[in-house]
PDB file of C-alpha atoms in Angstrom:
ATOM      1  CA  MET A   1       5.801  -4.442  15.454  1.00 85.00           C
ATOM      2  CA  LYS A   2       2.237  -4.873  16.610  1.00 90.00           C
ATOM      3  CA  PRO A   3      -0.472  -5.461  13.995  1.00 91.00           C
ATOM      4  CA  LYS A   4      -2.322  -2.370  15.224  1.00 93.00           C
ATOM      5  CA  HIS A   5       0.696  -0.189  14.443  1.00 94.00           C
ATOM      6  CA  MET A   6       1.252  -1.730  11.006  1.00 94.00           C
ATOM      7  CA  LEU A   7      -2.403  -1.301  10.062  1.00 94.00           C
ATOM      8  CA  THR A   8      -2.248   2.323  11.243  1.00 95.00           C
ATOM      9  CA  ILE A   9       0.903   2.990   9.205  1.00 94.00           C
ATOM     10  CA  GLY A  10      -0.543   1.200   6.173  1.00 94.00           C
ATOM     11  CA  GLY A  11      -3.868   3.021   6.504  1.00 95.00           C
ATOM     12  CA  ILE A  12      -2.247   6.438   6.691  1.00 95.00           C
ATOM     13  CA  TRP A  13       0.102   5.536   3.810  1.00 93.00           C
ATOM     14  CA  PHE A  14      -2.797   4.473   1.596  1.00 94.00           C
ATOM     15  CA  LEU A  15      -4.835   7.583   2.468  1.00 96.00           C
ATOM     16  CA  ILE A  16      -1.947   9.937   1.696  1.00 94.00           C
ATOM     17  CA  GLU A  17      -1.228   8.183  -1.606  1.00 92.00           C
ATOM     18  CA  GLY A  18      -4.923   8.197  -2.485  1.00 93.00           C
ATOM     19  CA  LEU A  19      -5.438  11.861  -1.745  1.00 94.00           C
ATOM     20  CA  SER A  20      -2.259  12.889  -3.559  1.00 91.00           C
ATOM     21  CA  GLY A  21      -3.450  11.068  -6.688  1.00 88.00           C
ATOM     22  CA  PHE A  22      -6.238  13.596  -7.154  1.00 89.00           C
ATOM     23  CA  PHE A  23      -3.716  16.437  -7.347  1.00 89.00           C
ATOM     24  CA  MET A  24      -1.247  14.771  -9.722  1.00 86.00           C
ATOM     25  CA  VAL A  25      -3.306  15.253 -12.880  1.00 84.00           C
ATOM     26  CA  SER A  26      -4.764  18.449 -14.308  1.00 84.00           C
ATOM     27  CA  GLU A  27      -7.815  16.871 -15.929  1.00 87.00           C
ATOM     28  CA  PHE A  28      -9.855  13.710 -15.519  1.00 86.00           C
ATOM     29  CA  ASP A  29      -7.719  10.579 -15.781  1.00 84.00           C
ATOM     30  CA  PHE A  30      -9.580   7.361 -15.063  1.00 88.00           C
ATOM     31  CA  ILE A  31      -6.463   5.392 -14.065  1.00 85.00           C
ATOM     32  CA  ALA A  32      -5.184   8.060 -11.667  1.00 86.00           C
ATOM     33  CA  PHE A  33      -8.567   8.608 -10.063  1.00 92.00           C
ATOM     34  CA  GLY A  34      -9.305   4.880  -9.924  1.00 92.00           C
ATOM     35  CA  PHE A  35      -5.974   4.251  -8.191  1.00 91.00           C
ATOM     36  CA  SER A  36      -6.743   7.073  -5.764  1.00 93.00           C
ATOM     37  CA  ILE A  37     -10.126   5.603  -4.831  1.00 95.00           C
ATOM     38  CA  PHE A  38      -8.500   2.166  -4.472  1.00 93.00           C
ATOM     39  CA  CYS A  39      -5.900   3.605  -2.066  1.00 94.00           C
ATOM     40  CA  ILE A  40      -8.465   5.549  -0.043  1.00 96.00           C
ATOM     41  CA  SER A  41     -10.611   2.418   0.258  1.00 95.00           C
ATOM     42  CA  LEU A  42      -7.716   0.262   1.442  1.00 94.00           C
ATOM     43  CA  GLY A  43      -6.564   2.974   3.829  1.00 95.00           C
ATOM     44  CA  THR A  44     -10.015   3.183   5.357  1.00 96.00           C
ATOM     45  CA  LEU A  45     -10.166  -0.610   5.668  1.00 95.00           C
ATOM     46  CA  CYS A  46      -6.789  -0.738   7.417  1.00 94.00           C
ATOM     47  CA  LEU A  47      -7.714   2.026   9.848  1.00 95.00           C
ATOM     48  CA  LEU A  48     -11.100   0.503  10.680  1.00 94.00           C
ATOM     49  CA  ALA A  49      -9.597  -2.970  11.224  1.00 93.00           C
ATOM     50  CA  ARG A  50      -6.606  -1.925  13.316  1.00 91.00           C
ATOM     51  CA  ASN A  51      -8.267  -2.673  16.674  1.00 91.00           C
ATOM     52  CA  GLU A  52      -9.619  -6.096  15.694  1.00 89.00           C
ATOM     53  CA  SER A  53      -8.328  -9.204  17.417  1.00 88.00           C
ATOM     54  CA  SER A  54      -6.513 -11.966  15.586  1.00 87.00           C
ATOM     55  CA  SER A  55      -8.787 -13.580  12.992  1.00 89.00           C
ATOM     56  CA  LYS A  56      -8.844 -14.908   9.447  1.00 91.00           C
ATOM     57  CA  LEU A  57     -10.357 -11.593   8.330  1.00 90.00           C
ATOM     58  CA  ARG A  58      -7.410  -9.639   9.742  1.00 91.00           C
ATOM     59  CA  ASP A  59      -5.058 -12.148   8.076  1.00 93.00           C
ATOM     60  CA  ALA A  60      -6.816 -11.446   4.772  1.00 93.00           C
ATOM     61  CA  ILE A  61      -6.331  -7.707   5.279  1.00 93.00           C
ATOM     62  CA  PHE A  62      -2.597  -8.223   5.819  1.00 94.00           C
ATOM     63  CA  ILE A  63      -2.341 -10.431   2.725  1.00 94.00           C
ATOM     64  CA  THR A  64      -4.250  -7.866   0.659  1.00 94.00           C
ATOM     65  CA  GLY A  65      -2.070  -5.059   2.008  1.00 93.00           C
ATOM     66  CA  PHE A  66       1.053  -6.998   1.078  1.00 96.00           C
ATOM     67  CA  LEU A  67      -0.122  -7.939  -2.414  1.00 96.00           C
ATOM     68  CA  SER A  68      -1.316  -4.450  -3.276  1.00 94.00           C
ATOM     69  CA  THR A  69       1.782  -2.594  -2.010  1.00 94.00           C
ATOM     70  CA  PHE A  70       4.177  -5.163  -3.484  1.00 97.00           C
ATOM     71  CA  GLY A  71       2.406  -5.001  -6.848  1.00 95.00           C
ATOM     72  CA  VAL A  72       2.496  -1.212  -6.932  1.00 93.00           C
ATOM     73  CA  SER A  73       6.192  -1.228  -6.012  1.00 95.00           C
ATOM     74  CA  LEU A  74       7.024  -3.632  -8.853  1.00 95.00           C
ATOM     75  CA  ILE A  75       5.080  -1.559 -11.377  1.00 94.00           C
ATOM     76  CA  ALA A  76       6.696   1.650 -10.103  1.00 91.00           C
ATOM     77  CA  TYR A  77      10.181   0.098 -10.317  1.00 93.00           C
ATOM     78  CA  TYR A  78       9.465  -0.950 -13.896  1.00 93.00           C
ATOM     79  CA  ALA A  79       8.138   2.515 -14.792  1.00 91.00           C
ATOM     80  CA  GLN A  80      11.269   4.150 -13.390  1.00 92.00           C
ATOM     81  CA  TRP A  81      13.614   1.630 -14.963  1.00 92.00           C
ATOM     82  CA  SER A  82      12.017   1.966 -18.408  1.00 90.00           C
ATOM     83  CA  GLY A  83      12.126   5.781 -18.299  1.00 86.00           C
ATOM     84  CA  MET A  84       8.392   6.428 -18.002  1.00 86.00           C
ATOM     85  CA  PHE A  85       8.477   7.978 -14.515  1.00 83.00           C
ATOM     86  CA  MET A  86      11.316  10.389 -13.663  1.00 84.00           C
ATOM     87  CA  ASP A  87      14.557  11.286 -15.402  1.00 86.00           C
ATOM     88  CA  SER A  88      16.571  11.212 -12.179  1.00 85.00           C
ATOM     89  CA  PRO A  89      17.505   8.482  -9.723  1.00 86.00           C
ATOM     90  CA  ILE A  90      15.136  10.075  -7.167  1.00 89.00           C
ATOM     91  CA  GLY A  91      12.395   8.240  -9.081  1.00 88.00           C
ATOM     92  CA  TYR A  92      13.426   5.057  -7.285  1.00 92.00           C
ATOM     93  CA  LEU A  93      12.316   6.522  -3.945  1.00 92.00           C
ATOM     94  CA  PRO A  94       8.517   6.009  -4.300  1.00 90.00           C
ATOM     95  CA  PRO A  95       8.785   2.344  -5.339  1.00 92.00           C
ATOM     96  CA  THR A  96      11.242   1.737  -2.513  1.00 95.00           C
ATOM     97  CA  LEU A  97       8.805   3.235   0.004  1.00 94.00           C
ATOM     98  CA  TRP A  98       6.015   1.030  -1.406  1.00 93.00           C
ATOM     99  CA  LEU A  99       8.328  -1.973  -1.064  1.00 96.00           C
ATOM    100  CA  ILE A 100       9.129  -1.113   2.565  1.00 96.00           C
ATOM    101  CA  VAL A 101       5.411  -0.963   3.387  1.00 94.00           C
ATOM    102  CA  ALA A 102       4.907  -4.290   1.553  1.00 96.00           C
ATOM    103  CA  ILE A 103       7.665  -5.919   3.595  1.00 96.00           C
ATOM    104  CA  GLY A 104       6.058  -4.539   6.763  1.00 95.00           C
ATOM    105  CA  PHE A 105       2.665  -6.006   5.847  1.00 94.00           C
ATOM    106  CA  PHE A 106       4.293  -9.350   5.074  1.00 96.00           C
ATOM    107  CA  LEU A 107       6.435  -9.611   8.205  1.00 95.00           C
ATOM    108  CA  VAL A 108       3.843  -8.340  10.678  1.00 94.00           C
ATOM    109  CA  GLY A 109       1.045 -10.315   9.055  1.00 92.00           C
ATOM    110  CA  ARG A 110       3.056 -13.525   9.065  1.00 92.00           C
ATOM    111  CA  ALA A 111       4.183 -13.102  12.660  1.00 92.00           C
ATOM    112  CA  ASN A 112       0.599 -12.558  13.811  1.00 89.00           C
ATOM    113  CA  MET A 113      -1.371 -15.037  11.704  1.00 86.00           C
ATOM    114  CA  SER A 114      -4.419 -16.398  13.452  1.00 76.00           C
ATOM    115  CA  THR A 115      -4.469 -20.053  14.459  1.00 73.00           C
ATOM    116  CA  SER A 116      -8.236 -20.422  14.520  1.00 60.00           C
ATOM    117  CA  ALA A 117      -9.949 -22.558  11.911  1.00 49.00           C
ATOM    118  CA  SER A 118     -12.853 -20.139  11.376  1.00 51.00           C
TER     119      SER A 118
END
């Protein structure tokens, strides 16, 4: 997969997750809103950087995308496993989707790492 496509997919994924976070709570919740702003910010960054050529900055964006999506997937797996998320096995779907995006960031980022020193 081309880096442009992965950054587009990641950007759209982050924006959708960020926007949905505002509708998941009925009143102000700092953690939910903070996570939403975090996702919207990363989604915007991915979409704005998708046309950039290979550079250390783009490498950093791929590493950040991987770390953030992988971290969220691990936390979501733990929440589901410990019974704090959903009572049905369908609760494993969101962390699995986060993990798939994390694997995409890792594989595409690694395959397209820049070779320049600056």
